[in-house]
Amino acid sequence: HLLLFLLFVGPFNCFASYSRATELFYSLNEGLPAGVLIGSLARDLRLPTASGQRPAASQPQLSFTLASRGLGGQYVRLDNRSGELHTSALEIDREALCVESGGAALFGEADTMSSSSSSPSSESCLLLLDVLVLPQEYFRLVKVKIAIRDVNDNAPRFPVPHIRLSVPENAPVNTRLAIEHPALDPDVGTNGVQTYRLRDNYGVFTLDVEENESGERTPYLIVMGALDRETREEYVTVIVAEDGGTPPLVGSATLTIGISDINDNCPQFSDSQLNITLYGNSSLGTHVATVHAEDLDLGSNAQITYSYSQKVPQPSRDLFHLDESTGAVTLSSKIDGDTPRLHRLIILGNGPGCIPAVITVLVTIIKVMMRPPEVVPRFIANEVEGVVYLKELEPINTPIAFFTIKDPDEKYKVNCYLDGDGPFRLSPYKPYNNEYLLETTKPLDYETQQLYEISVVAWNSEGFNVNKIIKIQVLDDNDNSPVFSQQLIELSIEENNVPNAFLTKLHATDADSEERGEVSYFLGPDAPSYFSLDKTTGVLTVATQLDREEKEKYRYTVKAVDSGFPPRESIATVTITVLDKNDNSPRFINKDFSFFVPENFPGFGEIGVISVTDADAGQNGWVALSVLNGSDIFVIDTGKGVLRAKVSLDREQQSSYVLWIEAVDGGDPALSSTAKITILLLDINDNPPLVLFPQSNMSYLLVLPSTLPGSPITEVYAVDKDTGMNAVIAYSIIGRRGPRPESFRIDPKTGNITLEESLMQNDYGLYRLLVKVSDHGYPEPLHSTVMVNLFVNDTVSNESYIESLLRKEPDINIEEKQPQISIEPTHKKMESASCMPTLVALSIISLGSITLVTGMGIYICLRKGKKHHRADENLEVQIPLNGRINLHMLEKKPVEISNI
């Protein structure tokens, strides 16, 4: 870049008087799309191209070039000819550009800014560009500064989602506490954070905002009411930060206000005095009483110590020991005959900074003259500090301890028994005297009872007794398997679920303790791989989308396994039913259906069945069919899909129909599909040939006697609306009348009538030929007849006479003779088993028939014109028709023609 700059600047040293360094300042909003005009350097520098006029021939074309493609050049596009600056495809994000300085920042080619009359504010974010203006005559180094204006495109955001604040319970009203984690907003000015509020202030809190010299706003929590930790120790609310944009954007965090404890409560005893009776023969360490005071404060504020009042005499202090932590009073010295019978123990409950609470323990000592029996235990089972530990499921008669019972004075008989509930038995151990064995009577069950407290009581004949308390702790064993809350877990889920969808949370309990009761969950070997079960929580999920049409029900096993040794497990069955959603459109068996129907098919007859299916179930799989077009002619049975025509169909009116059938399911929203139906009408022989020429039985044609044999005289022309063999026409003369009627012959294919023999003098007169026009229809051909009248003469001198002869009923004997005509097939013989080629051939023949009829019509018009011209040449006269065309065929019956 430096080299390019020197190459451009070096030659301009001699033109220093014409070069100037200029500074331009623009501003635009961040986030604008590509192509937005920032400014025109040529116009703002008032260069010649600014007026829009082309420079003179002596003036070179101006050129604008970025001195380097720095960071600023990535965001703008400079037109080298016009000097216009536009935004580039790289969108400008003010917060990304100015993140380092948090407000003002410079980005571009230059490290420093030259002086300018319009200096940017402290919140400006600038792009700096160096633009070279060439050629030499106009050389300038233009420093372009583009200020990026902030838009409100960022919402306030707290740095932590949960803010905790501690307030002492004795905080006075209007106490202000700063919230250490204020919300941050990359936007600046009014688009930054403006206000804070609490969603729920509980009537005792409010917020205030303070702004420091740098413009940072800090929220303060203000106490508006009295607080008491003992009443409520915590308040949970939501703090909301809102910026000043339009519209404003907000951010929130959870604010937990903890009420810290102060020492505002003192210890208190529930009773003011305890009365205790103690036998004079009690052994050292005998528990006398326990005092307990309560302090509602927490922590060190609630620590209580116990001590004797100064009013307690020293002998009582020496006789009874007071534990300053637990408040337990025990016998610490042996009671003798000089020991006072009544002791008043005043005990103080001391709390920090409090007046002590006071309780009096009144101990009355009952003196005895003899020593009580002694109970000496010898434990067999494991015993620690007076507690015997036994495993559950130990066998019956498991020994626990031996007890030796004796009288210290050896004067009295001593007996003993077992006091307390439990599966235990104390029995004499023979053959020894005063020896007793403590043993179990049935297996212990930890899940039923974990601790037993029993007493071995010994008494002598004088009524004195002593008891030895024994605690038996039952140790747990892994003897219980996990138990599911349900052995059969029935679930359902809609198909097309989201991946990792929650199905259920399995729950199994284990009555064992500790790790023996910790349950882990596992899928059985028959579970599909896309189901997952959290080992710890028992949450069952499915990782993929389920498709009911692919599989509707799933059934597999799950296991609950404890952590004992060896581990125990139980099994439950999970059944999942995939519920249907309307995600399948109706589907036709074929997209195109074709039906071939004979014409004149009766109305509402069954044309065909439209088969359609829908993979969905229930209402979603119910399909309704309808005809989209042609519903005035065709109707379809919605349930069975049977297509019917309301009326009889005539192929001659329309040879085919194209219908569109729509299938709509019963889902919500409904899905649909369409299919194309083509109905082709097959021709039947229902139309006799229609004679187009001659147009009347009363017309005649003049035949000159000089006509040479073999000359064409006239023709019979007919058409048939049917197709195929039903439209193939044959012509024959079935009746003749005249002087020598056999003189004329008709071509069975074309209908052309020719002269067979030369006409003589005695052959003059009227010839009447009854022509039969017959098709080759199946099963029975149809025909029409027409009378062809030929008048053999040199001229027509008396037309009225000829017309009178024509009006007479002719005496013609009908000759029923089938015309011999060979029809050359247009296709090779088809195999009877192949229907499709035949149908295609019939369709081609139908199309050909329509073309043939059109061609024949044109041919008749042309031929009539030729006949008139030929009649003039041959001096023949054709009598024009006097009536309308008779399109009705003649009745098939003999016709009598009178003599002429």
Short mmCIF file of C-alpha atoms in Angstrom, two decimals, residues 193-485:
data_model
loop_
_atom_site.label_atom_id
_atom_site.label_comp_id
_atom_site.label_asym_id
_atom_site.label_seq_id
_atom_site.Cartn_x
_atom_site.Cartn_y
_atom_site.Cartn_z
CA VAL A 193 -30.27 0.99 30.03
CA GLN A 194 -32.51 3.73 31.46
CA THR A 195 -34.73 2.31 34.17
CA TYR A 196 -35.08 -0.69 36.51
CA ARG A 197 -38.18 -2.08 38.18
CA LEU A 198 -39.24 -5.03 40.35
CA ARG A 199 -41.94 -7.34 39.10
CA ASP A 200 -43.10 -7.96 42.70
CA ASN A 201 -41.93 -5.67 45.52
CA TYR A 202 -43.89 -7.45 48.32
CA GLY A 203 -44.79 -4.01 49.68
CA VAL A 204 -41.41 -3.65 51.43
CA PHE A 205 -38.94 -2.94 48.59
CA THR A 206 -38.48 -0.52 45.72
CA LEU A 207 -35.71 0.38 43.25
CA ASP A 208 -33.83 3.58 42.54
CA VAL A 209 -31.22 4.31 39.85
CA GLU A 210 -28.11 6.44 40.32
CA GLU A 211 -25.95 7.69 37.45
CA ASN A 212 -22.22 8.34 37.97
CA GLU A 213 -20.04 10.84 36.14
CA SER A 214 -19.28 8.38 33.31
CA GLY A 215 -22.99 7.87 32.64
CA GLU A 216 -23.24 4.38 34.15
CA ARG A 217 -26.55 3.66 35.87
CA THR A 218 -26.54 1.50 38.99
CA PRO A 219 -29.75 0.14 40.52
CA TYR A 220 -30.23 0.41 44.29
CA LEU A 221 -32.61 -1.66 46.41
CA ILE A 222 -34.47 0.49 48.95
CA VAL A 223 -36.11 -0.99 52.06
CA MET A 224 -39.61 0.46 52.46
CA GLY A 225 -40.89 -1.57 55.43
CA ALA A 226 -39.90 -3.50 58.55
CA LEU A 227 -38.19 -6.89 58.09
CA ASP A 228 -38.21 -9.91 60.38
CA ARG A 229 -36.14 -12.96 59.51
CA GLU A 230 -38.08 -15.14 61.90
CA THR A 231 -41.27 -14.30 59.97
CA ARG A 232 -39.82 -14.53 56.43
CA GLU A 233 -36.19 -15.20 55.65
CA GLU A 234 -36.18 -14.77 51.85
CA TYR A 235 -37.93 -12.81 49.07
CA VAL A 236 -37.66 -13.93 45.43
CA THR A 237 -38.65 -11.53 42.65
CA VAL A 238 -37.59 -10.50 39.12
CA ILE A 239 -35.61 -7.36 38.38
CA VAL A 240 -36.34 -5.88 34.95
CA ALA A 241 -34.01 -3.51 33.07
CA GLU A 242 -35.46 -1.36 30.27
CA ASP A 243 -33.67 0.75 27.68
CA GLY A 244 -34.88 4.03 26.16
CA GLY A 245 -35.25 2.88 22.55
CA THR A 246 -38.43 3.02 20.51
CA PRO A 247 -39.85 0.52 21.09
CA PRO A 248 -38.02 -0.16 24.38
CA LEU A 249 -36.29 -3.50 24.90
CA VAL A 250 -36.09 -5.25 28.27
CA GLY A 251 -33.99 -7.85 30.05
CA SER A 252 -34.54 -9.57 33.35
CA ALA A 253 -32.86 -11.66 36.04
CA THR A 254 -34.02 -13.40 39.21
CA LEU A 255 -33.36 -11.34 42.34
CA THR A 256 -33.24 -13.19 45.64
CA ILE A 257 -33.28 -10.97 48.73
CA GLY A 258 -32.06 -12.88 51.78
CA ILE A 259 -32.84 -11.52 55.24
CA SER A 260 -29.76 -11.97 57.42
CA ASP A 261 -30.19 -12.78 61.06
CA ILE A 262 -29.33 -10.51 63.99
CA ASN A 263 -29.37 -11.46 67.62
CA ASP A 264 -32.85 -10.23 68.43
CA ASN A 265 -34.03 -13.38 70.27
CA CYS A 266 -32.86 -14.89 73.58
CA PRO A 267 -32.95 -18.49 74.87
CA GLN A 268 -36.13 -19.66 76.56
CA PHE A 269 -37.01 -22.81 78.53
CA SER A 270 -40.38 -24.43 77.92
CA ASP A 271 -40.70 -25.28 81.68
CA SER A 272 -39.64 -23.36 84.76
CA GLN A 273 -39.02 -26.42 87.01
CA LEU A 274 -38.29 -30.15 86.74
CA ASN A 275 -38.91 -32.58 89.63
CA ILE A 276 -36.57 -35.60 89.68
CA THR A 277 -36.44 -38.56 92.10
CA LEU A 278 -33.09 -40.40 92.51
CA TYR A 279 -32.37 -43.54 94.50
CA GLY A 280 -29.51 -43.37 96.92
CA ASN A 281 -27.95 -46.53 95.50
CA SER A 282 -27.65 -45.10 91.99
CA SER A 283 -24.30 -45.72 90.37
CA LEU A 284 -21.92 -43.06 89.12
CA GLY A 285 -22.86 -41.57 85.76
CA THR A 286 -26.54 -42.18 86.24
CA HIS A 287 -28.53 -39.75 84.06
CA VAL A 288 -30.57 -37.42 86.21
CA ALA A 289 -32.17 -34.94 83.80
CA THR A 290 -31.62 -32.91 80.62
CA VAL A 291 -32.63 -29.28 80.26
CA HIS A 292 -33.16 -27.68 76.84
CA ALA A 293 -33.66 -24.03 75.87
CA GLU A 294 -34.54 -22.68 72.41
CA ASP A 295 -33.30 -19.56 70.55
CA LEU A 296 -35.13 -18.55 67.33
CA ASP A 297 -32.01 -16.92 65.87
CA LEU A 298 -29.54 -18.64 63.59
CA GLY A 299 -25.91 -19.63 63.74
CA SER A 300 -23.80 -18.11 66.45
CA ASN A 301 -26.75 -15.98 67.55
CA ALA A 302 -28.56 -19.18 68.53
CA GLN A 303 -25.69 -20.86 70.41
CA ILE A 304 -26.73 -21.71 73.98
CA THR A 305 -24.52 -22.74 76.90
CA TYR A 306 -25.73 -24.06 80.23
CA SER A 307 -24.32 -23.26 83.69
CA TYR A 308 -25.26 -23.38 87.34
CA SER A 309 -26.46 -20.23 89.01
CA GLN A 310 -24.26 -18.84 91.75
CA LYS A 311 -27.08 -19.71 94.11
CA VAL A 312 -26.36 -23.45 93.68
CA PRO A 313 -24.18 -24.59 96.65
CA GLN A 314 -20.87 -26.23 95.99
CA PRO A 315 -21.88 -29.67 97.44
CA SER A 316 -24.68 -29.86 94.87
CA ARG A 317 -22.27 -28.78 92.14
CA ASP A 318 -19.91 -31.57 93.18
CA LEU A 319 -22.66 -34.20 93.34
CA PHE A 320 -24.25 -33.40 89.97
CA HIS A 321 -22.33 -32.66 86.79
CA LEU A 322 -23.89 -30.27 84.25
CA ASP A 323 -22.79 -30.55 80.61
CA GLU A 324 -22.59 -26.96 79.39
CA SER A 325 -23.33 -27.91 75.74
CA THR A 326 -26.13 -30.48 76.05
CA GLY A 327 -27.68 -29.48 79.38
CA ALA A 328 -27.44 -33.08 80.65
CA VAL A 329 -27.24 -33.55 84.44
CA THR A 330 -25.53 -36.77 85.64
CA LEU A 331 -24.51 -38.19 89.01
CA SER A 332 -20.79 -37.45 89.47
CA SER A 333 -20.23 -38.52 93.13
CA LYS A 334 -21.33 -41.49 95.22
CA ILE A 335 -24.33 -40.91 97.44
CA ASP A 336 -23.62 -41.73 101.11
CA GLY A 337 -25.42 -41.24 104.38
CA ASP A 338 -24.33 -37.62 104.75
CA THR A 339 -25.63 -36.57 101.37
CA PRO A 340 -28.61 -34.12 101.65
CA ARG A 341 -31.93 -35.55 100.49
CA LEU A 342 -33.02 -32.43 98.53
CA HIS A 343 -31.01 -30.50 95.94
CA ARG A 344 -32.23 -27.34 94.18
CA LEU A 345 -30.26 -26.96 90.94
CA ILE A 346 -30.77 -23.55 89.30
CA ILE A 347 -29.56 -23.81 85.69
CA LEU A 348 -29.03 -20.84 83.38
CA GLY A 349 -29.45 -20.92 79.59
CA ASN A 350 -26.93 -18.36 78.24
CA GLY A 351 -27.10 -16.75 74.80
CA PRO A 352 -24.80 -14.06 73.32
CA GLY A 353 -25.84 -10.62 74.50
CA CYS A 354 -28.94 -11.96 76.28
CA ILE A 355 -30.25 -12.18 79.82
CA PRO A 356 -29.98 -15.90 80.78
CA ALA A 357 -33.07 -18.07 80.86
CA VAL A 358 -33.63 -19.89 84.19
CA ILE A 359 -34.92 -23.37 85.02
CA THR A 360 -34.92 -25.15 88.40
CA VAL A 361 -34.22 -28.87 88.67
CA LEU A 362 -35.44 -30.19 92.04
CA VAL A 363 -33.69 -33.55 92.81
CA THR A 364 -35.04 -35.69 95.66
CA ILE A 365 -32.77 -38.52 96.83
CA ILE A 366 -34.38 -41.64 98.30
CA LYS A 367 -32.02 -43.44 100.62
CA VAL A 368 -31.93 -47.31 100.54
CA MET A 369 -30.55 -49.61 103.22
CA MET A 370 -29.51 -52.51 100.91
CA ARG A 371 -27.70 -52.80 97.65
CA PRO A 372 -29.68 -53.70 94.53
CA PRO A 373 -28.98 -56.80 92.47
CA GLU A 374 -26.22 -56.62 89.91
CA VAL A 375 -26.56 -57.42 86.20
CA VAL A 376 -23.28 -58.22 84.44
CA PRO A 377 -23.53 -58.61 80.64
CA ARG A 378 -21.08 -60.53 78.43
CA PHE A 379 -21.83 -59.85 74.79
CA ILE A 380 -21.47 -62.49 72.10
CA ALA A 381 -22.66 -60.36 69.21
CA ASN A 382 -20.82 -57.23 68.12
CA GLU A 383 -21.35 -54.48 70.71
CA VAL A 384 -20.14 -50.89 70.66
CA GLU A 385 -20.90 -48.49 73.53
CA GLY A 386 -23.93 -50.41 74.70
CA VAL A 387 -25.40 -50.95 71.24
CA VAL A 388 -25.53 -54.49 69.81
CA TYR A 389 -25.39 -54.80 66.01
CA LEU A 390 -27.18 -57.72 64.33
CA LYS A 391 -27.64 -58.40 60.65
CA GLU A 392 -31.14 -58.93 59.40
CA LEU A 393 -32.02 -62.41 58.28
CA GLU A 394 -29.84 -63.87 61.02
CA PRO A 395 -31.12 -67.38 61.82
CA ILE A 396 -33.43 -68.13 64.72
CA ASN A 397 -31.78 -68.59 68.14
CA THR A 398 -28.84 -66.38 67.28
CA PRO A 399 -27.09 -65.73 70.65
CA ILE A 400 -26.67 -62.09 71.64
CA ALA A 401 -25.25 -62.00 75.19
CA PHE A 402 -24.86 -63.86 78.51
CA PHE A 403 -26.12 -62.12 81.65
CA THR A 404 -24.86 -62.98 85.16
CA ILE A 405 -27.35 -62.01 87.91
CA LYS A 406 -26.14 -61.81 91.50
CA ASP A 407 -26.91 -60.25 94.89
CA PRO A 408 -24.02 -58.12 96.26
CA ASP A 409 -25.05 -58.93 99.82
CA GLU A 410 -25.48 -62.62 98.99
CA LYS A 411 -28.50 -62.77 101.25
CA TYR A 412 -31.43 -62.58 98.84
CA LYS A 413 -32.64 -64.62 95.96
CA VAL A 414 -32.47 -62.78 92.64
CA ASN A 415 -34.74 -63.33 89.64
CA CYS A 416 -34.69 -61.66 86.23
CA TYR A 417 -36.86 -61.22 83.17
CA LEU A 418 -36.79 -59.45 79.81
CA ASP A 419 -38.77 -56.24 79.40
CA GLY A 420 -39.55 -54.76 76.00
CA ASP A 421 -40.96 -55.74 72.61
CA GLY A 422 -39.09 -57.65 69.97
CA PRO A 423 -38.21 -61.12 68.72
CA PHE A 424 -35.93 -61.85 71.68
CA ARG A 425 -35.88 -64.36 74.53
CA LEU A 426 -34.02 -64.42 77.88
CA SER A 427 -33.76 -67.92 79.34
CA PRO A 428 -31.69 -69.58 82.07
CA TYR A 429 -28.54 -71.15 80.75
CA LYS A 430 -28.29 -74.55 82.39
CA PRO A 431 -26.62 -76.13 84.23
CA TYR A 432 -25.31 -72.84 85.61
CA ASN A 433 -27.17 -70.83 88.22
CA ASN A 434 -27.82 -67.13 87.75
CA GLU A 435 -26.68 -67.35 84.10
CA TYR A 436 -29.09 -66.23 81.40
CA LEU A 437 -28.81 -66.30 77.61
CA LEU A 438 -30.32 -63.57 75.41
CA GLU A 439 -31.11 -64.84 71.89
CA THR A 440 -33.41 -64.19 68.92
CA THR A 441 -36.71 -65.99 68.41
CA LYS A 442 -37.18 -65.21 64.67
CA PRO A 443 -35.26 -63.52 61.87
CA LEU A 444 -34.94 -59.76 62.10
CA ASP A 445 -36.19 -57.51 59.30
CA TYR A 446 -34.50 -54.14 58.83
CA GLU A 447 -37.36 -52.83 56.70
CA THR A 448 -39.83 -53.58 59.50
CA GLN A 449 -37.85 -52.17 62.46
CA GLN A 450 -34.28 -50.96 62.64
CA LEU A 451 -33.78 -50.43 66.39
CA TYR A 452 -34.95 -52.34 69.43
CA GLU A 453 -34.58 -51.22 73.05
CA ILE A 454 -35.04 -53.92 75.66
CA SER A 455 -34.26 -54.17 79.37
CA VAL A 456 -32.93 -57.05 81.46
CA VAL A 457 -34.63 -56.51 84.85
CA ALA A 458 -33.30 -58.18 88.03
CA TRP A 459 -35.10 -58.05 91.39
CA ASN A 460 -34.60 -59.64 94.77
CA SER A 461 -37.05 -60.96 97.33
CA GLU A 462 -37.14 -57.64 99.10
CA GLY A 463 -38.54 -55.94 96.08
CA PHE A 464 -35.45 -54.08 94.99
CA ASN A 465 -34.76 -54.23 91.26
CA VAL A 466 -32.36 -52.98 88.68
CA ASN A 467 -32.58 -52.99 84.91
CA LYS A 468 -29.93 -53.09 82.23
CA ILE A 469 -31.01 -51.35 79.03
CA ILE A 470 -29.73 -52.90 75.80
CA LYS A 471 -30.11 -51.33 72.35
CA ILE A 472 -30.08 -53.68 69.38
CA GLN A 473 -29.43 -52.10 65.96
CA VAL A 474 -30.48 -54.19 62.99
CA LEU A 475 -28.03 -53.99 60.05
CA ASP A 476 -29.51 -53.87 56.60
CA ASP A 477 -28.82 -56.54 54.01
CA ASN A 478 -29.64 -56.48 50.28
CA ASP A 479 -32.72 -58.67 50.63
CA ASN A 480 -35.19 -56.54 48.70
CA SER A 481 -35.45 -56.07 44.96
CA PRO A 482 -36.55 -52.75 43.48
CA VAL A 483 -40.31 -52.50 42.99
CA PHE A 484 -41.87 -50.55 40.12
CA SER A 485 -44.92 -48.49 40.96
#
